[in-house]
Amino acid sequence: MVEKPETSTIYRKGFGLKEEVQAELAGDYRSLLVEEIRSRGNVLSAGDFTIHLAKEFGFCYGVERAVDYAYETRKRFPDRSIFLTTELIHNPRVNNCLREMGIGFLNGPGPKDKPIQEITSRDAVIIAAFGTRVDEMELLKQKGCILVDATCGSVVLVWKRVEQYARDGFTAVVHGNYRHEETRATVSRVTPFPGGKSLVVWDKPEAAQVCDYIKGQGGREAFLKQFSVKCSPGFDPDRDLQRVGVANQTTMLSSESLEIGRMLEAAVMERYGPEEAPKHFRNFDTICSATQDRQDAIMELIRGRVDLVIVIGGFNSSNTGHLCEMASQHVPAYHIDEASCILSDKQIRHKPAGRQATVVTEGWLPSGRVKIGITAGASTPNRVIGDAMERILQARGQSLEALGLSR
Ligand code: SF4
């Protein structure tokens, strides 16, 4: 007799233990300083300098839910080994807290980590907010383990769109980073559909190359070389660029995503003409509202004429990087991941927009009257933001105690 594989139990709504984990979450991530500044209209004046907090910053609804589920899972299954498919979110503080709670990572190098193949029915696995690939999900389902699915609803919406494209015979062209967990999970959605194809474009120059090909102006070899790791296996640009549907990683720069959508639409119009174009092109803006709100808020901050901007968040956080990119087009902008990046009132360690490595910049904090704008990516806890603000105050010789503020 052939044994039936075990099937995992999947939880998608938490365990109703929100109240029980509140104190722990507050202890790890809350900042009274941030709450105080919020209550003062997002402004803090101290001597001759002022801090302006963006209207929207920090934890988004998807991240709050994922972090909450992770803590609830630990509480609900105290005796099980628990693993994350990947970083729960892109923030080092959060991932360290989870490790300290005894949560390991699949395929990671840590002592509590485990290869996915070795997961058993006695384990629990938490799927990160970015979601996971179709093949990985199938494998986990067969393990018979507890599966806690913290995939953000906004990511699931993108998946539905991409699945529809594949079902209807359109190649999903995804504006995103092909290495990012979310984009890898998104493009995998086409794989269950016969002939389903995907292509990831990172920026406008890459989109222009796709447009040229659609218009019959591109070279096949050059195309395949450029996109070799960014397209589905067996991708044939002559066949697979005849019908394209555009989507994007939820955390991209929304203006760039919209522009890329328009570029591809124009290319399809030129190739097939306005009457036939709808049979060859579909588009849907899948930037999530939390990303959009934070991008709108940074522009509002800049219009308020701040002298510089500090952007706080993990260096591998896509949405944090884009906030820095937007700000740096108008004022000096410094992307830091922790308060310790503020080395002194003279030096700051930060990751410049569009670069991989951090650098140390001298003279970041002007003397005299100065307005500092502060924002943070969707995966940055208030505690990290509060610590960074305290460090900035210290750099100007101020202390929370003297200002009557709490930590
Ligand atoms: S940034 Fe958007 S898609 Fe990502 S977790 Fe937050 S709400 Fe969800």
Coordinates of C-alpha atoms and ligand atoms in Angstrom, one line a residue:
M1 CA 0.0 0.0 0.0
V2 CA 1.3 3.5 -0.9
E3 CA 1.4 5.7 2.1
K4 CA -0.4 9.1 1.8
P5 CA 1.9 12.0 2.4
E6 CA 1.2 14.0 5.5
T7 CA -0.4 17.4 4.9
S8 CA 0.5 20.5 6.9
T9 CA -2.0 22.5 8.9
I10 CA -2.0 26.1 7.6
Y11 CA -2.8 29.0 9.9
R12 CA -3.5 32.3 8.1
K13 CA -5.2 34.3 10.8
G14 CA -3.0 34.1 13.9
F15 CA -4.0 32.3 17.0
G16 CA -6.1 34.9 18.8
L17 CA -3.2 35.5 21.3
K18 CA -2.7 39.2 20.4
E19 CA -3.4 40.3 24.0
E20 CA -1.0 37.7 25.4
V21 CA 2.0 38.9 23.3
Q22 CA 1.3 42.7 23.5
A23 CA 3.6 43.2 26.5
E24 CA 6.5 41.4 24.8
L25 CA 6.0 43.2 21.5
A26 CA 5.9 46.6 23.3
G27 CA 9.0 45.7 25.3
D28 CA 10.9 44.9 22.1
Y29 CA 9.7 47.5 19.7
R30 CA 7.8 50.4 21.3
S31 CA 9.3 53.8 21.7
L32 CA 7.7 56.4 24.0
L33 CA 9.8 59.1 22.4
V34 CA 8.3 58.4 18.9
E35 CA 4.8 58.4 20.5
E36 CA 5.5 61.7 22.2
I37 CA 6.7 63.3 19.0
R38 CA 3.6 62.0 17.2
S39 CA 1.4 63.5 19.8
R40 CA 3.1 66.9 19.2
G41 CA 2.2 66.9 15.5
N42 CA 5.4 65.0 14.5
V43 CA 7.7 67.9 15.4
L44 CA 10.3 68.1 18.1
S45 CA 12.2 71.4 18.7
A46 CA 15.3 71.4 20.8
G47 CA 17.4 74.6 20.9
D48 CA 18.3 75.7 17.4
F49 CA 17.3 72.5 15.6
T50 CA 14.1 70.8 14.8
I51 CA 13.2 67.2 14.0
H52 CA 10.3 66.7 11.6
L53 CA 8.9 63.1 11.5
A54 CA 7.2 62.1 8.3
K55 CA 3.4 61.7 8.6
E56 CA 3.7 58.0 7.6
F57 CA 6.7 56.0 8.6
G58 CA 7.7 52.7 10.1
F59 CA 5.8 49.4 10.5
C60 CA 3.1 48.9 7.9
Y61 CA 0.0 46.7 8.4
G62 CA 1.7 43.7 6.7
V63 CA 4.8 43.8 8.9
E64 CA 2.8 44.4 12.1
R65 CA 0.8 41.3 11.3
A66 CA 3.8 39.2 10.5
V67 CA 5.7 40.1 13.7
D68 CA 2.5 39.6 15.7
Y69 CA 2.0 36.1 14.2
A70 CA 5.6 35.1 14.9
Y71 CA 5.2 36.0 18.6
E72 CA 1.9 34.3 18.7
T73 CA 3.4 31.2 17.2
R74 CA 6.1 31.0 19.8
K75 CA 3.4 31.4 22.5
R76 CA 1.1 28.8 21.0
F77 CA 3.7 26.1 20.4
P78 CA 6.3 26.5 23.2
D79 CA 7.5 22.9 22.7
R80 CA 8.0 22.8 18.9
S81 CA 11.0 23.9 17.0
I82 CA 10.0 27.0 14.9
F83 CA 11.6 28.1 11.7
L84 CA 11.2 31.1 9.4
T85 CA 11.3 30.6 5.6
T86 CA 13.6 33.6 5.4
E87 CA 14.0 36.9 7.3
L88 CA 10.5 37.7 8.6
I89 CA 11.0 41.2 7.4
H90 CA 14.1 43.2 6.4
N91 CA 15.1 44.5 9.8
P92 CA 18.1 43.2 11.7
R93 CA 16.6 44.1 15.2
V94 CA 13.4 42.1 14.5
N95 CA 15.3 39.1 13.1
N96 CA 17.7 39.1 16.1
C97 CA 14.7 39.3 18.6
L98 CA 13.2 36.3 16.8
R99 CA 16.5 34.3 17.0
E100 CA 16.7 35.2 20.7
M101 CA 13.2 33.6 21.1
G102 CA 14.7 30.4 19.7
I103 CA 13.2 30.8 16.2
G104 CA 15.5 29.4 13.5
F105 CA 15.7 29.9 9.8
L106 CA 15.3 27.4 7.0
N107 CA 18.6 26.9 5.1
G108 CA 20.4 29.4 7.4
P109 CA 23.9 29.0 8.9
G110 CA 22.9 29.4 12.6
P111 CA 22.9 26.6 15.2
K112 CA 19.1 26.6 15.4
D113 CA 18.6 26.6 11.6
K114 CA 17.6 23.6 9.5
P115 CA 17.5 22.7 5.8
I116 CA 13.9 22.7 4.5
Q117 CA 14.3 19.0 3.5
E118 CA 14.8 18.1 7.2
I119 CA 11.6 19.7 8.4
T120 CA 9.3 17.2 10.1
S121 CA 5.7 17.0 11.3
R122 CA 6.9 18.1 14.8
D123 CA 8.1 21.5 13.5
A124 CA 6.3 24.8 12.9
V125 CA 7.3 27.0 10.0
I126 CA 6.4 30.7 9.6
I127 CA 6.2 32.1 6.1
A128 CA 7.6 35.6 5.9
A129 CA 5.6 38.7 4.9
F130 CA 7.1 38.5 1.4
G131 CA 5.5 35.1 0.9
T132 CA 7.3 32.1 -0.5
R133 CA 7.8 30.3 -3.8
V134 CA 5.2 27.9 -5.1
D135 CA 7.6 24.9 -5.0
E136 CA 8.8 25.7 -1.5
M137 CA 5.2 26.0 -0.3
E138 CA 4.3 22.6 -1.9
L139 CA 7.3 21.0 -0.2
L140 CA 6.3 22.4 3.2
K141 CA 2.7 21.3 2.8
Q142 CA 4.0 17.7 2.3
K143 CA 6.0 17.9 5.5
G144 CA 2.9 17.7 7.8
C145 CA 4.3 20.5 9.9
I146 CA 2.4 23.5 11.3
L147 CA 2.5 26.3 8.7
V148 CA 1.9 29.8 9.8
D149 CA 1.4 31.9 6.7
A150 CA 2.2 35.6 7.4
T151 CA 2.3 36.6 3.7
C152 CA 1.0 40.1 3.4
G153 CA -2.5 40.5 1.7
S154 CA -1.0 43.1 -0.6
V155 CA 1.5 40.6 -1.9
V156 CA -1.3 38.0 -2.4
L157 CA -3.1 40.6 -4.6
V158 CA -0.1 40.8 -6.9
W159 CA 0.1 37.0 -7.1
K160 CA -3.6 36.9 -8.1
R161 CA -2.8 39.4 -10.9
V162 CA 0.2 37.4 -12.1
E163 CA -1.7 34.1 -12.0
Q164 CA -4.4 35.7 -14.1
Y165 CA -1.8 36.8 -16.7
A166 CA -0.4 33.3 -16.9
R167 CA -3.9 31.7 -17.1
D168 CA -4.7 34.0 -20.1
G169 CA -1.4 33.4 -21.9
F170 CA 0.3 36.7 -21.0
T171 CA 3.9 36.8 -19.8
A172 CA 4.1 38.5 -16.4
V173 CA 6.6 41.4 -16.6
V174 CA 7.4 42.3 -13.0
H175 CA 9.2 45.5 -12.1
G176 CA 11.3 44.4 -9.2
N177 CA 14.5 43.0 -7.9
Y178 CA 14.9 39.4 -9.2
R179 CA 16.8 38.5 -6.0
H180 CA 14.2 39.9 -3.6
E181 CA 12.2 37.2 -1.8
E182 CA 8.9 38.8 -2.8
T183 CA 9.7 39.0 -6.5
R184 CA 11.0 35.4 -6.5
A185 CA 7.7 34.3 -4.9
T186 CA 5.7 36.4 -7.3
V187 CA 7.2 35.1 -10.5
S188 CA 6.9 31.6 -9.3
R189 CA 3.1 32.0 -9.4
V190 CA 3.2 31.4 -13.2
T191 CA 4.8 28.0 -12.9
P192 CA 1.6 26.0 -12.3
F193 CA 0.2 27.2 -15.6
P194 CA 1.2 25.4 -18.9
G195 CA 3.5 27.8 -20.8
G196 CA 3.4 30.4 -17.9
K197 CA 6.3 32.8 -18.3
S198 CA 7.8 35.7 -16.4
L199 CA 10.4 38.4 -16.8
V200 CA 11.8 40.7 -14.2
V201 CA 12.9 44.3 -15.1
W202 CA 14.8 46.3 -12.6
D203 CA 14.7 49.8 -14.0
K204 CA 13.8 52.0 -17.0
P205 CA 16.9 51.1 -19.1
E206 CA 16.0 47.4 -18.8
A207 CA 12.4 48.2 -19.6
A208 CA 13.6 50.1 -22.7
Q209 CA 15.5 47.0 -23.8
V210 CA 12.2 45.0 -23.5
C211 CA 10.4 47.7 -25.4
D212 CA 12.9 47.7 -28.2
Y213 CA 12.5 43.9 -28.6
I214 CA 8.7 44.2 -28.6
K215 CA 9.1 46.8 -31.4
G216 CA 11.3 44.5 -33.3
Q217 CA 14.5 46.5 -32.8
G218 CA 16.4 44.4 -30.3
G219 CA 19.0 41.6 -30.7
R220 CA 18.0 38.2 -29.5
E221 CA 21.4 37.2 -28.1
A222 CA 21.8 40.5 -26.2
F223 CA 18.4 40.2 -24.8
L224 CA 18.9 36.6 -23.6
K225 CA 22.3 37.6 -22.1
Q226 CA 20.8 40.6 -20.2
F227 CA 17.8 38.7 -18.8
S228 CA 19.3 35.2 -18.5
V229 CA 18.6 35.0 -14.7
K230 CA 15.6 37.3 -14.8
C231 CA 13.3 35.2 -16.9
S232 CA 11.5 31.8 -16.8
P233 CA 13.4 28.8 -18.0
G234 CA 13.0 28.4 -21.8
F235 CA 12.0 32.0 -22.3
D236 CA 11.8 32.9 -25.9
P237 CA 11.5 36.6 -26.4
D238 CA 10.0 36.2 -29.9
R239 CA 7.2 34.1 -28.6
D240 CA 6.9 35.3 -24.9
L241 CA 6.9 39.1 -25.5
Q242 CA 3.9 39.0 -27.9
R243 CA 1.5 39.3 -24.9
V244 CA 2.7 41.0 -21.7
G245 CA 1.0 41.9 -18.4
V246 CA 2.8 44.3 -16.1
A247 CA 2.9 44.0 -12.3
N248 CA 5.5 45.2 -9.7
Q249 CA 7.1 44.3 -6.4
T250 CA 5.0 46.1 -3.9
T251 CA 7.8 48.2 -2.6
M252 CA 9.2 49.8 -5.7
L253 CA 9.4 53.5 -6.5
S254 CA 5.8 54.0 -7.7
S255 CA 6.7 56.8 -10.2
E256 CA 9.2 54.4 -11.8
S257 CA 6.7 51.5 -11.9
L258 CA 4.1 53.7 -13.6
E259 CA 6.6 55.0 -16.1
I260 CA 7.7 51.4 -17.0
G261 CA 4.0 50.4 -17.5
R262 CA 3.6 53.4 -19.8
M263 CA 6.8 52.5 -21.8
L264 CA 5.7 49.0 -22.4
E265 CA 2.2 50.0 -23.4
A266 CA 3.6 52.5 -25.9
A267 CA 5.9 49.8 -27.3
V268 CA 2.9 47.4 -27.7
M269 CA 0.9 50.2 -29.4
E270 CA 3.7 50.9 -31.8
R271 CA 4.0 47.2 -32.7
Y272 CA 0.4 46.2 -32.9
G273 CA -1.5 49.5 -33.3
P274 CA -4.2 50.9 -31.0
E275 CA -7.0 48.4 -32.0
E276 CA -5.0 45.3 -31.5
A277 CA -2.9 46.5 -28.5
P278 CA -5.5 45.4 -25.8
K279 CA -5.0 41.8 -27.0
H280 CA -1.3 42.1 -26.3
F281 CA -1.0 44.3 -23.2
R282 CA -2.3 44.4 -19.6
N283 CA -1.3 46.6 -16.7
F284 CA -2.0 46.9 -13.0
D285 CA -0.3 49.0 -10.5
T286 CA 0.5 46.7 -7.6
I287 CA 2.5 49.2 -5.3
C288 CA 0.9 48.6 -1.9
S289 CA -0.8 51.5 -0.1
A290 CA 1.7 51.5 2.8
T291 CA 4.6 52.0 0.4
Q292 CA 2.7 54.7 -1.5
D293 CA 1.8 56.5 1.8
R294 CA 5.5 56.5 2.9
Q295 CA 6.6 57.8 -0.5
D296 CA 4.0 60.6 -0.5
A297 CA 5.0 61.5 3.1
I298 CA 8.7 61.8 2.3
M299 CA 7.9 64.3 -0.5
E300 CA 5.7 66.3 1.9
L301 CA 8.6 66.4 4.3
I302 CA 10.9 67.7 1.7
R303 CA 8.4 70.3 0.6
G304 CA 8.5 71.5 4.2
R305 CA 12.1 72.5 3.4
V306 CA 14.1 70.3 5.7
D307 CA 17.8 70.7 5.4
L308 CA 18.6 67.0 5.4
V309 CA 16.8 63.7 5.8
I310 CA 17.7 60.6 7.8
V311 CA 16.0 57.4 6.5
I312 CA 16.0 54.5 9.0
G313 CA 15.7 50.9 8.0
G314 CA 17.5 47.6 7.1
F315 CA 20.1 48.1 4.4
N316 CA 18.4 45.2 2.4
S317 CA 14.9 46.8 2.8
S318 CA 13.7 47.7 -0.7
N319 CA 11.1 50.3 0.4
T320 CA 13.6 52.0 2.8
G321 CA 16.1 52.3 -0.1
H322 CA 13.6 53.9 -2.3
L323 CA 12.7 56.5 0.4
C324 CA 16.4 57.5 0.5
E325 CA 16.6 57.6 -3.3
M326 CA 13.6 60.0 -3.4
A327 CA 14.9 62.2 -0.7
S328 CA 18.5 62.3 -2.1
Q329 CA 17.2 64.0 -5.3
H330 CA 16.4 67.1 -3.2
V331 CA 18.4 67.2 0.0
P332 CA 21.3 65.3 1.6
A333 CA 19.8 62.0 2.6
Y334 CA 21.4 59.4 4.9
H335 CA 20.1 55.8 5.0
I336 CA 21.1 54.3 8.4
D337 CA 20.0 50.9 9.8
E338 CA 20.6 51.6 13.6
A339 CA 21.4 54.5 15.9
S340 CA 25.0 53.3 16.0
C341 CA 25.5 54.6 12.5
I342 CA 25.5 58.1 13.9
L343 CA 29.1 58.0 14.9
S344 CA 29.2 61.7 16.2
D345 CA 28.0 65.1 15.2
K346 CA 30.7 65.0 12.5
Q347 CA 30.5 61.5 11.1
I348 CA 27.7 59.3 9.9
R349 CA 27.9 55.7 8.4
H350 CA 25.2 55.3 5.8
K351 CA 24.3 53.5 2.6
P352 CA 24.0 56.1 -0.3
A353 CA 21.0 55.7 -2.6
G354 CA 21.6 53.0 -5.3
R355 CA 24.8 51.7 -3.7
Q356 CA 25.4 48.4 -2.0
A357 CA 28.1 49.3 0.5
T358 CA 28.0 51.8 3.4
V359 CA 30.3 54.8 3.6
V360 CA 31.3 57.2 6.3
T361 CA 30.4 60.9 5.5
E362 CA 32.0 63.8 7.4
G363 CA 30.1 66.9 8.3
W364 CA 26.6 65.5 7.9
L365 CA 25.1 67.7 10.7
P366 CA 25.3 71.4 9.9
S367 CA 26.0 73.8 12.8
G368 CA 23.5 76.5 13.7
R369 CA 19.8 76.4 12.9
V370 CA 18.8 73.1 11.2
K371 CA 15.7 71.2 10.3
I372 CA 16.1 67.4 10.1
G373 CA 13.5 65.3 8.4
I374 CA 13.2 61.7 9.6
T375 CA 11.4 58.8 8.0
A376 CA 11.7 55.0 8.3
G377 CA 10.9 52.0 6.0
A378 CA 7.9 49.8 6.5
S379 CA 10.0 47.2 8.4
T380 CA 11.5 49.5 11.0
P381 CA 10.2 49.3 14.6
N382 CA 9.6 52.5 16.5
R383 CA 12.3 51.5 19.0
V384 CA 14.9 51.7 16.3
I385 CA 13.6 55.1 15.2
G386 CA 13.5 56.4 18.8
D387 CA 17.1 55.3 19.4
A388 CA 18.3 57.0 16.3
M389 CA 16.5 60.3 17.3
E390 CA 18.0 60.1 20.7
R391 CA 21.5 59.7 19.2
I392 CA 20.8 62.8 17.0
L393 CA 19.8 64.8 20.0
Q394 CA 23.0 63.7 21.8
A395 CA 25.0 64.7 18.7
R396 CA 23.7 68.2 19.3
G397 CA 24.4 68.1 23.0
Q398 CA 20.8 67.5 24.0
S399 CA 19.5 64.8 26.3
L400 CA 16.0 63.3 26.6
E401 CA 16.0 64.0 30.4
A402 CA 16.8 67.7 29.9
L403 CA 13.9 67.9 27.3
G404 CA 11.5 66.1 29.6
L405 CA 11.2 63.1 27.2
S406 CA 11.0 59.4 27.8
R407 CA 12.8 56.6 25.9
Ligands
SF4_1 S1 5.3 47.0 2.5 FE1 3.2 46.6 1.7 S2 3.3 44.6 0.8 FE2 5.1 44.8 2.1 S3 4.4 43.9 4.1 FE3 4.0 46.1 4.1 S4 1.9 46.4 3.5 FE4 2.5 44.4 2.8

